[in-house]
Every structure is written in structure tokens, then in C-alpha cells.
Amino acid sequence: MKLTRLLPMLLCLSLPVLADTAALENDIRTRAAAVEDKLIEWRRDIHQHPELGDQETRTAKLVSDHLKSLGLEVRTGIARTGVVGILQGAQPGRTVALRADMDALPITEPKGLPFASRAKGIYQGQEVGVMHACGHDAHTAMLMATAEVLAGMKAQLKGKVIFIFQPAEEGSSQFMPDAGKSWGAKLMLEEGLFDRLKPDAVFGLHVMPGRSGEISWRENATTASSDTLSIVVTGKQGHGGMPWNTVDSIVASSQIITGLQTVVSRKANLAVSPAVVTIGSIKGGTGPNIIPERVEMTGTIRTYDENVRQQVVGDVKESAEKIAESAGAKAQVAVVPMYPLTINDAALTARMAPVLKRAADGKIAEAELPGASEDFSFFAREVPGLYVFLGITPPDQDPKTAAPNHNPRFFVHEEALVVGTRAMASMAVAFLEEQPENNR
Ligand SMILES: [Zn+2]
Ligand SMILES: [Zn+2]
């Protein structure tokens, strides 16, 4: 290579990286505004045609057609119905992943919105109403818009952006969680999503009741770990008038439920992590004068620390078994691990805080622990991750009393969505602009 050709390259390498962040963010702002009408159209279309976990074929087609039209490399059928698009920037650099979930819930939407869902679906073998009551319609539309924004900035883009449109965040509609099968983010990873192209960071966003357009987040533990609990209490069936001839599974079950309350209040180290043990269903008995042999209960365990999680799971098992034993009954306890806790990488969170503040025009807040869990956690276990929340409560309503996620009245103030697109695009660009030490 001639020196004359080498010189400009050397000059280029010796210059400090002068990322023109303001210009790039202005570009994102202009492009996001230009795509806003389409974003809202996509969101309404997806809202009107919701699909349950592992059945998101229409949504996946809408997404993949769009990504292909932008010139992205597109893969479909990942984790059954997932779609992944890869945008290759014109300049070399790192890789960043942006994730949205596409599935809806087995909830019937009330009439009202012109684009309200009237869809029916099959959930675990039962016909149900289907509704986007967790805002995944908004997530999908915002990420489609983000792809359009960033595809338009390809020439300035350093590195690659992976757009992950994942199915079944709320679980599969086709099998029970304890069926020994994987779904959603976990299945995408098991199918080798990050083996083929491992991102250097992953970002996710969820809509929640909150000031419209406000972005909130927290460092470290962000969404809870989730374990599904099932307890089968077996006694001895007999006449309700002669309990002395029976082992009463109903009374033993009620003692177990009461006893489990002390697993959190007396045993879990709440100074390390909040914890929740909820019994959400109980089934047993057929009539007033029959003491049944068997009572079945299901519940959920939530924590924000892996050690507390293991301790609570162990204590729930031990308490249930021993309380049943003291009543002369037997408790079979099964705990199925669902989602790990989501950890927001501290360094990544600190680096993205000013980016998010600008994207949200200063409307930012520290997020509370949500109690919900998220399978984004599987991605964030593999690479540094950041998961943020976007407020979507209309300005004339109080976020504290607004219908929460999973409620049939859950409502998305669509003006907030362009902020979500700005935030996702800005985080991706800011991450790719940054030249990490020891990595160049
Ligand atoms: Zn949800
Ligand atoms: Zn959700």
C-alpha cells in the first residue's frame, strides 16, 4: 500500500472519536416523527388482530414484510413464530440487539375503541377472547418504526443492529408451563440466536401506566424472577358429618395457605429482596357434606435476588410438606422455574441514562420494582442488557388509578409511542457510536 493511501487512514485512526451525538439524535427525531403515522397504524392493525403466544403468524408476516422492504436480512420461524432482522451499517463496529414481544393475552376486549379486538383464539385447548392487554402491539409497532428509522441511517451506522421480534412472552398458548418445553426468548436462544450473531448489548422496552411519554428505569434487579408453584394435598375422603374418620384435605390446605405467609414475613431476607408468595387457584371438593381426598392449588413465587429465590422455593416446599404431615395428610409440591430476574447492567444503564433523558425530553423517572417478570431476562443473562418502561397513561388520567397491564381496560396513549421509538433508536446508535476501550 502506498504511503499516500495510508496517510489519510492513519490520520483517521489517530483522531479522537468525535461522535456527533446531537446531529445523530436530531436525525433520529426527524425520522421518528416521519414514521409516527405508520407506527400508529401498525399498532392499531396489530391491536385489532391479536394473536396468542406461539400463534403470532399474521403479526410475524407484517413484521417480516416490513423488515424485508427496508432491505434487512430477515429470518422467520424462530422459536416457532419469531422474526429477526439484521441491519448492517455502512461502517464497521459492534452489534446491538433491540427486542419487542408480539403476543397477546387470553382476555376479551370490551367494546369501545374503533380498532378493538373481536378476535377469538384457542388457549390451552379452550376458546377464549384475545386482546393486546399488555401493550405488545405497541412494542411491535415501535420496533418496526425503529427499524425504519435506523435503516434510513444506514450510511452513518457503525456496526449491526439485530431486531428481535419474539413470540410467547406471556407463555405458550399451546402447552402448560410444566410440559417440559421451552418458548419465547429462551427457545430463541436454545435455537442458537446468539450463537450465530452475539450482540454486545440488548435493549428492551415495556409500556406501563405512567405519565405519557415518560421513560423510567432502574439499575440492577428490574423485573422479578418467577416460579410457578403447584401443591397437591392428599388426605382421606369421607363423610362431612364424621370428620374423625377422614384426613381433611380442605383444612390441611387452608393451614398450608396460612403457613406459607410466614415464608415471606418471617423467613425471607427482605432486607436483600422483596418476595411474594401467592396462591392463585384452589380446587377441591364436590359437595357440602363430602370431605374430599384431594385439593389442588397453584401459585407464583416472585423475588429480585437469586439467593432469596432459592431460599423461598425451599421454604415453600418444606412448609407445605410439613404442615400437611402434621395434619396427617400429604403435600406434593412442584415448582417450575419460569423466568429469571432481569438485571439491568449497571455500566450500560449509566451510559444510556443521558440518552434516554434526551429521547424523552427530560420526562424520566426511577422505575419501581414492578412485581411482573419478563423473559427478556434470558437475553440479558447472555449479554449486558437494559430494560426500560414507557408511560402510556393519557394526560387527563391518573397513572395510579389507570387500568394496569393485563386488565381489559388497559389503554395505550399513542402519542407516547414515538418516544419509545426515539429511545430505542437512540440507545442503539449511542451504543454503536461508543468506541469501547480495549475493543478497537
Ligand atoms: Zn404481560
Ligand atoms: Zn408484557
GROMACS .gro file of C-alpha atoms and ligand atoms in nm:
model
  442
    1MET     CA    1   0.000   0.000   0.000
    2LYS     CA    2   0.135   0.340  -0.096
    3LEU     CA    3   0.205   0.592   0.176
    4THR     CA    4  -0.030   0.842   0.013
    5ARG     CA    5  -0.313   0.599   0.059
    6LEU     CA    6  -0.205   0.505   0.408
    7LEU     CA    7  -0.177   0.861   0.537
    8PRO     CA    8  -0.544   0.951   0.540
    9MET     CA    9  -0.619   0.620   0.715
   10LEU     CA   10  -0.357   0.685   0.981
   11LEU     CA   11  -0.489   1.036   1.028
   12CYS     CA   12  -0.834   0.898   1.062
   13LEU     CA   13  -0.727   0.643   1.323
   14SER     CA   14  -0.532   0.899   1.524
   15LEU     CA   15  -0.827   1.136   1.558
   16PRO     CA   16  -1.034   1.106   1.874
   17VAL     CA   17  -1.379   0.964   1.811
   18LEU     CA   18  -1.591   1.271   1.771
   19ALA     CA   19  -1.938   1.124   1.777
   20ASP     CA   20  -2.173   1.390   1.663
   21THR     CA   21  -2.435   1.269   1.903
   22ALA     CA   22  -2.656   1.574   1.874
   23ALA     CA   23  -2.673   1.551   1.494
   24LEU     CA   24  -2.749   1.179   1.505
   25GLU     CA   25  -3.018   1.224   1.768
   26ASN     CA   26  -3.173   1.506   1.566
   27ASP     CA   27  -3.177   1.279   1.265
   28ILE     CA   28  -3.349   1.008   1.472
   29ARG     CA   29  -3.604   1.262   1.595
   30THR     CA   30  -3.689   1.377   1.242
   31ARG     CA   31  -3.711   1.023   1.108
   32ALA     CA   32  -3.919   0.900   1.405
   33ALA     CA   33  -4.164   1.189   1.353
   34ALA     CA   34  -4.188   1.098   0.984
   35VAL     CA   35  -4.279   0.737   1.063
   36GLU     CA   36  -4.518   0.818   1.352
   37ASP     CA   37  -4.840   0.791   1.149
   38LYS     CA   38  -4.738   0.449   1.019
   39LEU     CA   39  -4.635   0.343   1.370
   40ILE     CA   40  -4.985   0.419   1.499
   41GLU     CA   41  -5.145   0.246   1.200
   42TRP     CA   42  -4.936  -0.067   1.262
   43ARG     CA   43  -5.019  -0.060   1.631
   44ARG     CA   44  -5.394  -0.037   1.560
   45ASP     CA   45  -5.374  -0.311   1.299
   46ILE     CA   46  -5.191  -0.544   1.538
   47HIS     CA   47  -5.426  -0.446   1.820
   48GLN     CA   48  -5.728  -0.536   1.610
   49HIS     CA   49  -5.573  -0.871   1.512
   50PRO     CA   50  -5.412  -1.000   1.832
   51GLU     CA   51  -5.259  -1.346   1.840
   52LEU     CA   52  -5.179  -1.569   2.136
   53GLY     CA   53  -4.828  -1.690   2.222
   54ASP     CA   54  -4.685  -1.924   1.957
   55GLN     CA   55  -4.965  -1.834   1.712
   56GLU     CA   56  -4.836  -1.492   1.601
   57THR     CA   57  -4.828  -1.576   1.231
   58ARG     CA   58  -5.014  -1.271   1.096
   59THR     CA   59  -4.810  -1.036   1.314
   60ALA     CA   60  -4.488  -1.211   1.215
   61LYS     CA   61  -4.573  -1.168   0.845
   62LEU     CA   62  -4.649  -0.798   0.891
   63VAL     CA   63  -4.312  -0.760   1.065
   64SER     CA   64  -4.107  -0.968   0.821
   65ASP     CA   65  -4.263  -0.800   0.513
   66HIS     CA   66  -4.175  -0.464   0.661
   67LEU     CA   67  -3.818  -0.560   0.751
   68LYS     CA   68  -3.764  -0.705   0.403
   69SER     CA   69  -3.898  -0.385   0.245
   70LEU     CA   70  -3.628  -0.198   0.440
   71GLY     CA   71  -3.359  -0.421   0.291
   72LEU     CA   72  -3.277  -0.608   0.611
   73GLU     CA   73  -3.160  -0.968   0.628
   74VAL     CA   74  -3.468  -1.140   0.771
   75ARG     CA   75  -3.513  -1.477   0.937
   76THR     CA   76  -3.854  -1.614   1.028
   77GLY     CA   77  -3.991  -1.914   1.215
   78ILE     CA   78  -3.751  -1.870   1.507
   79ALA     CA   79  -3.894  -2.020   1.828
   80ARG     CA   80  -4.196  -2.117   1.612
   81THR     CA   81  -4.321  -1.770   1.509
   82GLY     CA   82  -4.039  -1.528   1.590
   83VAL     CA   83  -3.878  -1.291   1.341
   84VAL     CA   84  -3.527  -1.149   1.343
   85GLY     CA   85  -3.398  -0.873   1.117
   86ILE     CA   86  -3.035  -0.773   1.082
   87LEU     CA   87  -2.937  -0.426   0.971
   88GLN     CA   88  -2.578  -0.395   0.858
   89GLY     CA   89  -2.448  -0.040   0.898
   90ALA     CA   90  -2.219   0.101   0.631
   91GLN     CA   91  -1.935   0.135   0.880
   92PRO     CA   92  -1.768  -0.133   1.090
   93GLY     CA   93  -1.848  -0.161   1.459
   94ARG     CA   94  -2.017  -0.360   1.729
   95THR     CA   95  -2.356  -0.529   1.734
   96VAL     CA   96  -2.659  -0.423   1.934
   97ALA     CA   97  -2.993  -0.604   1.974
   98LEU     CA   98  -3.335  -0.443   2.019
   99ARG     CA   99  -3.620  -0.663   2.133
  100ALA     CA  100  -4.000  -0.647   2.115
  101ASP     CA  101  -4.258  -0.913   2.207
  102MET     CA  102  -4.554  -0.984   1.976
  103ASP     CA  103  -4.805  -1.197   2.171
  104ALA     CA  104  -5.147  -1.109   2.312
  105LEU     CA  105  -5.341  -1.242   2.612
  106PRO     CA  106  -5.647  -1.466   2.661
  107ILE     CA  107  -5.860  -1.165   2.761
  108THR     CA  108  -6.180  -1.043   2.599
  109GLU     CA  109  -6.163  -0.679   2.500
  110PRO     CA  110  -6.467  -0.466   2.581
  111LYS     CA  111  -6.630  -0.264   2.303
  112GLY     CA  112  -6.521   0.095   2.265
  113LEU     CA  113  -6.214   0.152   2.054
  114PRO     CA  114  -6.276   0.165   1.676
  115PHE     CA  115  -5.993  -0.088   1.644
  116ALA     CA  116  -6.099  -0.303   1.941
  117SER     CA  117  -6.028  -0.673   1.908
  118ARG     CA  118  -6.310  -0.914   1.845
  119ALA     CA  119  -6.065  -1.199   1.797
  120LYS     CA  120  -6.110  -1.544   1.944
  121GLY     CA  121  -5.832  -1.793   1.989
  122ILE     CA  122  -5.753  -2.129   2.138
  123TYR     CA  123  -5.564  -2.107   2.465
  124GLN     CA  124  -5.460  -2.439   2.622
  125GLY     CA  125  -5.742  -2.609   2.433
  126GLN     CA  126  -6.014  -2.360   2.534
  127GLU     CA  127  -6.174  -2.096   2.316
  128VAL     CA  128  -6.102  -1.751   2.456
  129GLY     CA  129  -6.122  -1.385   2.363
  130VAL     CA  130  -5.785  -1.244   2.262
  131MET     CA  131  -5.658  -0.896   2.344
  132HIS     CA  132  -5.337  -0.699   2.347
  133ALA     CA  133  -5.381  -0.606   2.714
  134CYS     CA  134  -5.008  -0.586   2.788
  135GLY     CA  135  -4.914  -0.346   2.507
  136HIS     CA  136  -4.709  -0.589   2.299
  137ASP     CA  137  -4.893  -0.445   1.995
  138ALA     CA  138  -4.727  -0.114   2.081
  139HIS     CA  139  -4.387  -0.280   2.133
  140THR     CA  140  -4.402  -0.449   1.793
  141ALA     CA  141  -4.511  -0.131   1.615
  142MET     CA  142  -4.246   0.080   1.792
  143LEU     CA  143  -3.970  -0.162   1.692
  144MET     CA  144  -4.096  -0.175   1.331
  145ALA     CA  145  -4.072   0.205   1.331
  146THR     CA  146  -3.726   0.189   1.492
  147ALA     CA  147  -3.612  -0.043   1.213
  148GLU     CA  148  -3.735   0.209   0.956
  149VAL     CA  149  -3.558   0.496   1.134
  150LEU     CA  150  -3.227   0.310   1.159
  151ALA     CA  151  -3.245   0.162   0.809
  152GLY     CA  152  -3.265   0.520   0.684
  153MET     CA  153  -2.945   0.600   0.872
  154LYS     CA  154  -2.751   0.303   0.739
  155ALA     CA  155  -2.474   0.520   0.594
  156GLN     CA  156  -2.390   0.667   0.935
  157LEU     CA  157  -2.442   0.344   1.129
  158LYS     CA  158  -2.137   0.179   1.283
  159GLY     CA  159  -2.190  -0.194   1.314
  160LYS     CA  160  -2.504  -0.405   1.317
  161VAL     CA  161  -2.848  -0.386   1.472
  162ILE     CA  162  -3.042  -0.706   1.541
  163PHE     CA  163  -3.418  -0.654   1.565
  164ILE     CA  164  -3.569  -0.935   1.772
  165PHE     CA  165  -3.945  -0.982   1.742
  166GLN     CA  166  -4.011  -1.260   1.984
  167PRO     CA  167  -4.320  -1.475   2.036
  168ALA     CA  168  -4.487  -1.602   2.352
  169GLU     CA  169  -4.351  -1.367   2.617
  170GLU     CA  170  -4.663  -1.440   2.821
  171GLY     CA  171  -4.608  -1.813   2.774
  172SER     CA  172  -4.721  -2.054   2.506
  173SER     CA  173  -5.091  -2.083   2.429
  174GLN     CA  174  -5.036  -2.442   2.325
  175PHE     CA  175  -4.894  -2.619   2.629
  176MET     CA  176  -4.876  -2.575   3.005
  177PRO     CA  177  -4.558  -2.428   3.156
  178ASP     CA  178  -4.472  -2.760   3.322
  179ALA     CA  179  -4.484  -2.958   2.995
  180GLY     CA  180  -4.104  -2.959   2.975
  181LYS     CA  181  -4.094  -2.738   2.664
  182SER     CA  182  -3.936  -2.401   2.608
  183TRP     CA  183  -4.089  -2.097   2.445
  184GLY     CA  184  -4.022  -1.730   2.370
  185ALA     CA  185  -3.683  -1.577   2.446
  186LYS     CA  186  -3.545  -1.898   2.600
  187LEU     CA  187  -3.634  -2.103   2.293
  188MET     CA  188  -3.486  -1.840   2.060
  189LEU     CA  189  -3.157  -1.873   2.247
  190GLU     CA  190  -3.178  -2.253   2.252
  191GLU     CA  191  -3.222  -2.240   1.875
  192GLY     CA  192  -2.890  -2.053   1.857
  193LEU     CA  193  -2.998  -1.691   1.807
  194PHE     CA  194  -2.691  -1.554   1.988
  195ASP     CA  195  -2.459  -1.834   1.868
  196ARG     CA  196  -2.496  -1.710   1.513
  197LEU     CA  197  -2.454  -1.343   1.595
  198LYS     CA  198  -2.390  -1.240   1.952
  199PRO     CA  199  -2.479  -0.879   2.029
  200ASP     CA  200  -2.264  -0.669   2.260
  201ALA     CA  201  -2.575  -0.536   2.434
  202VAL     CA  202  -2.951  -0.585   2.428
  203PHE     CA  203  -3.225  -0.328   2.491
  204GLY     CA  204  -3.594  -0.381   2.566
  205LEU     CA  205  -3.887  -0.155   2.650
  206HIS     CA  206  -4.230  -0.213   2.806
  207VAL     CA  207  -4.534   0.013   2.818
  208MET     CA  208  -4.689   0.065   3.162
  209PRO     CA  209  -4.929   0.305   3.330
  210GLY     CA  210  -4.725   0.621   3.386
  211ARG     CA  211  -4.702   0.979   3.263
  212SER     CA  212  -4.745   0.963   2.886
  213GLY     CA  213  -4.404   0.960   2.720
  214GLU     CA  214  -4.210   0.927   3.046
  215ILE     CA  215  -3.925   0.677   3.042
  216SER     CA  216  -3.835   0.509   3.367
  217TRP     CA  217  -3.575   0.251   3.459
  218ARG     CA  218  -3.368   0.123   3.744
  219GLU     CA  219  -3.023  -0.023   3.785
  220ASN     CA  220  -2.965  -0.394   3.857
  221ALA     CA  221  -3.274  -0.602   3.950
  222THR     CA  222  -3.560  -0.470   3.738
  223THR     CA  223  -3.824  -0.737   3.688
  224ALA     CA  224  -3.888  -1.025   3.926
  225SER     CA  225  -3.791  -1.387   3.900
  226SER     CA  226  -4.096  -1.603   3.855
  227ASP     CA  227  -4.158  -1.962   3.963
  228THR     CA  228  -4.486  -2.141   3.921
  229LEU     CA  229  -4.599  -2.340   4.219
  230SER     CA  230  -4.834  -2.634   4.233
  231ILE     CA  231  -4.936  -2.814   4.551
  232VAL     CA  232  -5.149  -3.128   4.565
  233VAL     CA  233  -5.275  -3.210   4.915
  234THR     CA  234  -5.395  -3.566   4.966
  235GLY     CA  235  -5.599  -3.673   5.269
  236LYS     CA  236  -5.862  -3.941   5.321
  237GLN     CA  237  -6.210  -3.892   5.181
  238GLY     CA  238  -6.519  -3.936   5.396
  239HIS     CA  239  -6.848  -3.801   5.531
  240GLY     CA  240  -6.863  -3.432   5.622
  241GLY     CA  241  -7.054  -3.524   5.938
  242MET     CA  242  -6.783  -3.763   6.056
  243PRO     CA  243  -6.450  -3.581   6.010
  244TRP     CA  244  -6.287  -3.814   6.267
  245ASN     CA  245  -6.297  -4.086   6.003
  246THR     CA  246  -6.120  -3.872   5.746
  247VAL     CA  247  -5.800  -3.680   5.685
  248ASP     CA  248  -5.939  -3.343   5.586
  249SER     CA  249  -5.751  -3.216   5.282
  250ILE     CA  250  -5.950  -2.889   5.286
  251VAL     CA  251  -5.844  -2.796   5.640
  252ALA     CA  252  -5.485  -2.906   5.570
  253SER     CA  253  -5.485  -2.688   5.258
  254SER     CA  254  -5.609  -2.385   5.449
  255GLN     CA  255  -5.332  -2.438   5.707
  256ILE     CA  256  -5.079  -2.459   5.425
  257ILE     CA  257  -5.201  -2.135   5.269
  258THR     CA  258  -5.183  -1.956   5.603
  259GLY     CA  259  -4.847  -2.113   5.687
  260LEU     CA  260  -4.697  -2.008   5.354
  261GLN     CA  261  -4.750  -1.643   5.451
  262THR     CA  262  -4.468  -1.678   5.706
  263VAL     CA  263  -4.220  -1.790   5.437
  264VAL     CA  264  -4.206  -1.427   5.327
  265SER     CA  265  -4.287  -1.246   5.652
  266ARG     CA  266  -4.063  -1.450   5.887
  267LYS     CA  267  -3.802  -1.632   5.680
  268ALA     CA  268  -3.710  -1.442   5.362
  269ASN     CA  269  -3.441  -1.179   5.400
  270LEU     CA  270  -3.648  -0.879   5.296
  271ALA     CA  271  -3.351  -0.653   5.352
  272VAL     CA  272  -3.195  -0.817   5.045
  273SER     CA  273  -3.501  -0.855   4.824
  274PRO     CA  274  -3.879  -0.824   4.838
  275ALA     CA  275  -4.052  -1.158   4.790
  276VAL     CA  276  -4.405  -1.266   4.705
  277VAL     CA  277  -4.576  -1.600   4.751
  278THR     CA  278  -4.926  -1.604   4.606
  279ILE     CA  279  -5.171  -1.891   4.590
  280GLY     CA  280  -5.383  -1.804   4.289
  281SER     CA  281  -5.608  -2.105   4.249
  282ILE     CA  282  -5.755  -2.371   4.473
  283LYS     CA  283  -5.971  -2.661   4.367
  284GLY     CA  284  -6.116  -2.931   4.587
  285GLY     CA  285  -6.440  -3.100   4.678
  286THR     CA  286  -6.774  -3.158   4.513
  287GLY     CA  287  -7.042  -3.105   4.779
  288PRO     CA  288  -7.115  -2.968   5.126
  289ASN     CA  289  -7.110  -3.297   5.314
  290ILE     CA  290  -6.813  -3.469   5.148
  291ILE     CA  291  -6.460  -3.420   5.272
  292PRO     CA  292  -6.254  -3.464   4.953
  293GLU     CA  293  -5.944  -3.672   4.923
  294ARG     CA  294  -5.760  -3.418   4.716
  295VAL     CA  295  -5.711  -3.043   4.691
  296GLU     CA  296  -5.505  -2.881   4.418
  297MET     CA  297  -5.353  -2.536   4.446
  298THR     CA  298  -5.139  -2.328   4.214
  299GLY     CA  299  -4.944  -2.012   4.279
  300THR     CA  300  -4.646  -1.799   4.196
  301ILE     CA  301  -4.322  -1.702   4.369
  302ARG     CA  302  -4.151  -1.369   4.289
  303THR     CA  303  -3.817  -1.234   4.411
  304TYR     CA  304  -3.542  -0.996   4.298
  305ASP     CA  305  -3.239  -1.191   4.417
  306GLU     CA  306  -3.127  -1.538   4.315
  307ASN     CA  307  -3.031  -1.648   4.669
  308VAL     CA  308  -3.360  -1.525   4.815
  309ARG     CA  309  -3.536  -1.704   4.530
  310GLN     CA  310  -3.372  -2.038   4.613
  311GLN     CA  311  -3.441  -1.992   4.983
  312VAL     CA  312  -3.810  -1.907   4.932
  313VAL     CA  313  -3.860  -2.200   4.695
  314GLY     CA  314  -3.703  -2.436   4.953
  315ASP     CA  315  -3.906  -2.291   5.239
  316VAL     CA  316  -4.234  -2.315   5.046
  317LYS     CA  317  -4.171  -2.683   4.979
  318GLU     CA  318  -4.069  -2.761   5.334
  319SER     CA  319  -4.354  -2.565   5.495
  320ALA     CA  320  -4.621  -2.718   5.274
  321GLU     CA  321  -4.493  -3.072   5.321
  322LYS     CA  322  -4.454  -3.046   5.698
  323ILE     CA  323  -4.783  -2.870   5.760
  324ALA     CA  324  -4.960  -3.141   5.560
  325GLU     CA  325  -4.775  -3.408   5.753
  326SER     CA  326  -4.879  -3.255   6.087
  327ALA     CA  327  -5.241  -3.288   5.972
  328GLY     CA  328  -5.190  -3.648   5.870
  329ALA     CA  329  -5.211  -3.554   5.500
  330LYS     CA  330  -4.952  -3.542   5.227
  331ALA     CA  331  -4.847  -3.245   5.014
  332GLN     CA  332  -4.676  -3.289   4.680
  333VAL     CA  333  -4.509  -2.963   4.586
  334ALA     CA  334  -4.377  -2.886   4.239
  335VAL     CA  335  -4.202  -2.563   4.149
  336VAL     CA  336  -4.144  -2.490   3.781
  337PRO     CA  337  -3.886  -2.216   3.721
  338MET     CA  338  -4.033  -1.968   3.473
  339TYR     CA  339  -3.831  -1.650   3.421
  340PRO     CA  340  -3.510  -1.534   3.590
  341LEU     CA  341  -3.490  -1.183   3.726
  342THR     CA  342  -3.395  -0.914   3.477
  343ILE     CA  343  -3.071  -0.742   3.567
  344ASN     CA  344  -3.002  -0.403   3.413
  345ASP     CA  345  -2.627  -0.386   3.360
  346ALA     CA  346  -2.504  -0.102   3.584
  347ALA     CA  347  -2.245   0.040   3.341
  348LEU     CA  348  -2.480   0.019   3.042
  349THR     CA  349  -2.760   0.182   3.243
  350ALA     CA  350  -2.533   0.469   3.346
  351ARG     CA  351  -2.417   0.521   2.986
  352MET     CA  352  -2.770   0.522   2.847
  353ALA     CA  353  -2.928   0.746   3.115
  354PRO     CA  354  -2.846   1.076   2.937
  355VAL     CA  355  -2.951   0.927   2.601
  356LEU     CA  356  -3.290   0.828   2.744
  357LYS     CA  357  -3.330   1.166   2.910
  358ARG     CA  358  -3.285   1.342   2.576
  359ALA     CA  359  -3.510   1.096   2.392
  360ALA     CA  360  -3.788   1.159   2.648
  361ASP     CA  361  -3.735   1.537   2.652
  362GLY     CA  362  -3.642   1.518   3.019
  363LYS     CA  363  -3.950   1.319   3.121
  364ILE     CA  364  -3.771   1.046   3.315
  365ALA     CA  365  -3.816   0.874   3.649
  366GLU     CA  366  -3.676   0.592   3.855
  367ALA     CA  367  -3.889   0.283   3.798
  368GLU     CA  368  -4.044   0.098   4.088
  369LEU     CA  369  -4.000  -0.277   4.116
  370PRO     CA  370  -4.289  -0.395   3.901
  371GLY     CA  371  -4.371  -0.737   4.053
  372ALA     CA  372  -4.403  -0.865   3.698
  373SER     CA  373  -4.146  -1.091   3.538
  374GLU     CA  374  -4.010  -1.086   3.183
  375ASP     CA  375  -3.837  -1.336   2.963
  376PHE     CA  376  -3.617  -1.052   2.831
  377SER     CA  377  -3.415  -1.171   3.133
  378PHE     CA  378  -3.288  -1.467   2.929
  379PHE     CA  379  -3.133  -1.229   2.674
  380ALA     CA  380  -2.992  -1.006   2.949
  381ARG     CA  381  -2.827  -1.309   3.111
  382GLU     CA  382  -2.626  -1.365   2.793
  383VAL     CA  383  -2.512  -1.009   2.723
  384PRO     CA  384  -2.534  -0.675   2.909
  385GLY     CA  385  -2.896  -0.565   2.896
  386LEU     CA  386  -3.112  -0.265   2.972
  387TYR     CA  387  -3.488  -0.287   3.008
  388VAL     CA  388  -3.686   0.035   3.044
  389PHE     CA  389  -4.051   0.135   3.086
  390LEU     CA  390  -4.255   0.383   2.884
  391GLY     CA  391  -4.553   0.559   3.044
  392ILE     CA  392  -4.869   0.543   2.832
  393THR     CA  393  -5.142   0.694   3.053
  394PRO     CA  394  -5.330   0.979   2.880
  395PRO     CA  395  -5.260   1.321   3.034
  396ASP     CA  396  -5.619   1.352   3.168
  397GLN     CA  397  -5.590   1.031   3.373
  398ASP     CA  398  -5.404   0.939   3.689
  399PRO     CA  399  -5.150   0.662   3.622
  400LYS     CA  400  -5.212   0.532   3.976
  401THR     CA  401  -5.576   0.457   3.902
  402ALA     CA  402  -5.539   0.375   3.530
  403ALA     CA  403  -5.618   0.016   3.433
  404PRO     CA  404  -5.300  -0.190   3.477
  405ASN     CA  405  -5.141  -0.425   3.224
  406HIS     CA  406  -5.349  -0.745   3.179
  407ASN     CA  407  -5.671  -0.556   3.256
  408PRO     CA  408  -5.931  -0.550   2.972
  409ARG     CA  409  -5.945  -0.169   3.008
  410PHE     CA  410  -5.565  -0.133   2.960
  411PHE     CA  411  -5.525   0.169   2.734
  412VAL     CA  412  -5.227   0.299   2.540
  413HIS     CA  413  -5.194   0.674   2.479
  414GLU     CA  414  -5.049   0.654   2.130
  415GLU     CA  415  -4.867   0.988   2.142
  416ALA     CA  416  -4.616   0.821   2.375
  417LEU     CA  417  -4.514   0.564   2.116
  418VAL     CA  418  -4.291   0.790   1.910
  419VAL     CA  419  -4.090   0.849   2.229
  420GLY     CA  420  -4.037   0.474   2.259
  421THR     CA  421  -3.910   0.458   1.902
  422ARG     CA  422  -3.678   0.752   1.964
  423ALA     CA  423  -3.549   0.586   2.280
  424MET     CA  424  -3.478   0.250   2.115
  425ALA     CA  425  -3.314   0.406   1.810
  426SER     CA  426  -3.111   0.649   2.022
  427MET     CA  427  -2.986   0.376   2.255
  428ALA     CA  428  -2.879   0.161   1.960
  429VAL     CA  429  -2.696   0.447   1.788
  430ALA     CA  430  -2.536   0.572   2.111
  431PHE     CA  431  -2.413   0.223   2.187
  432LEU     CA  432  -2.268   0.174   1.839
  433GLU     CA  433  -2.109   0.519   1.837
  434GLU     CA  434  -1.920   0.447   2.154
  435GLN     CA  435  -1.576   0.305   2.095
  436PRO     CA  436  -1.509   0.085   2.397
  437GLU     CA  437  -1.157   0.073   2.532
  438ASN     CA  438  -0.964  -0.246   2.454
  439ASN     CA  439  -1.209  -0.331   2.181
  440ARG     CA  440  -1.080  -0.138   1.885
  441ZN      ZN  441  -4.789  -0.910   3.031
  442ZN      ZN  442  -4.585  -0.760   2.865
   0.00000   0.00000   0.00000
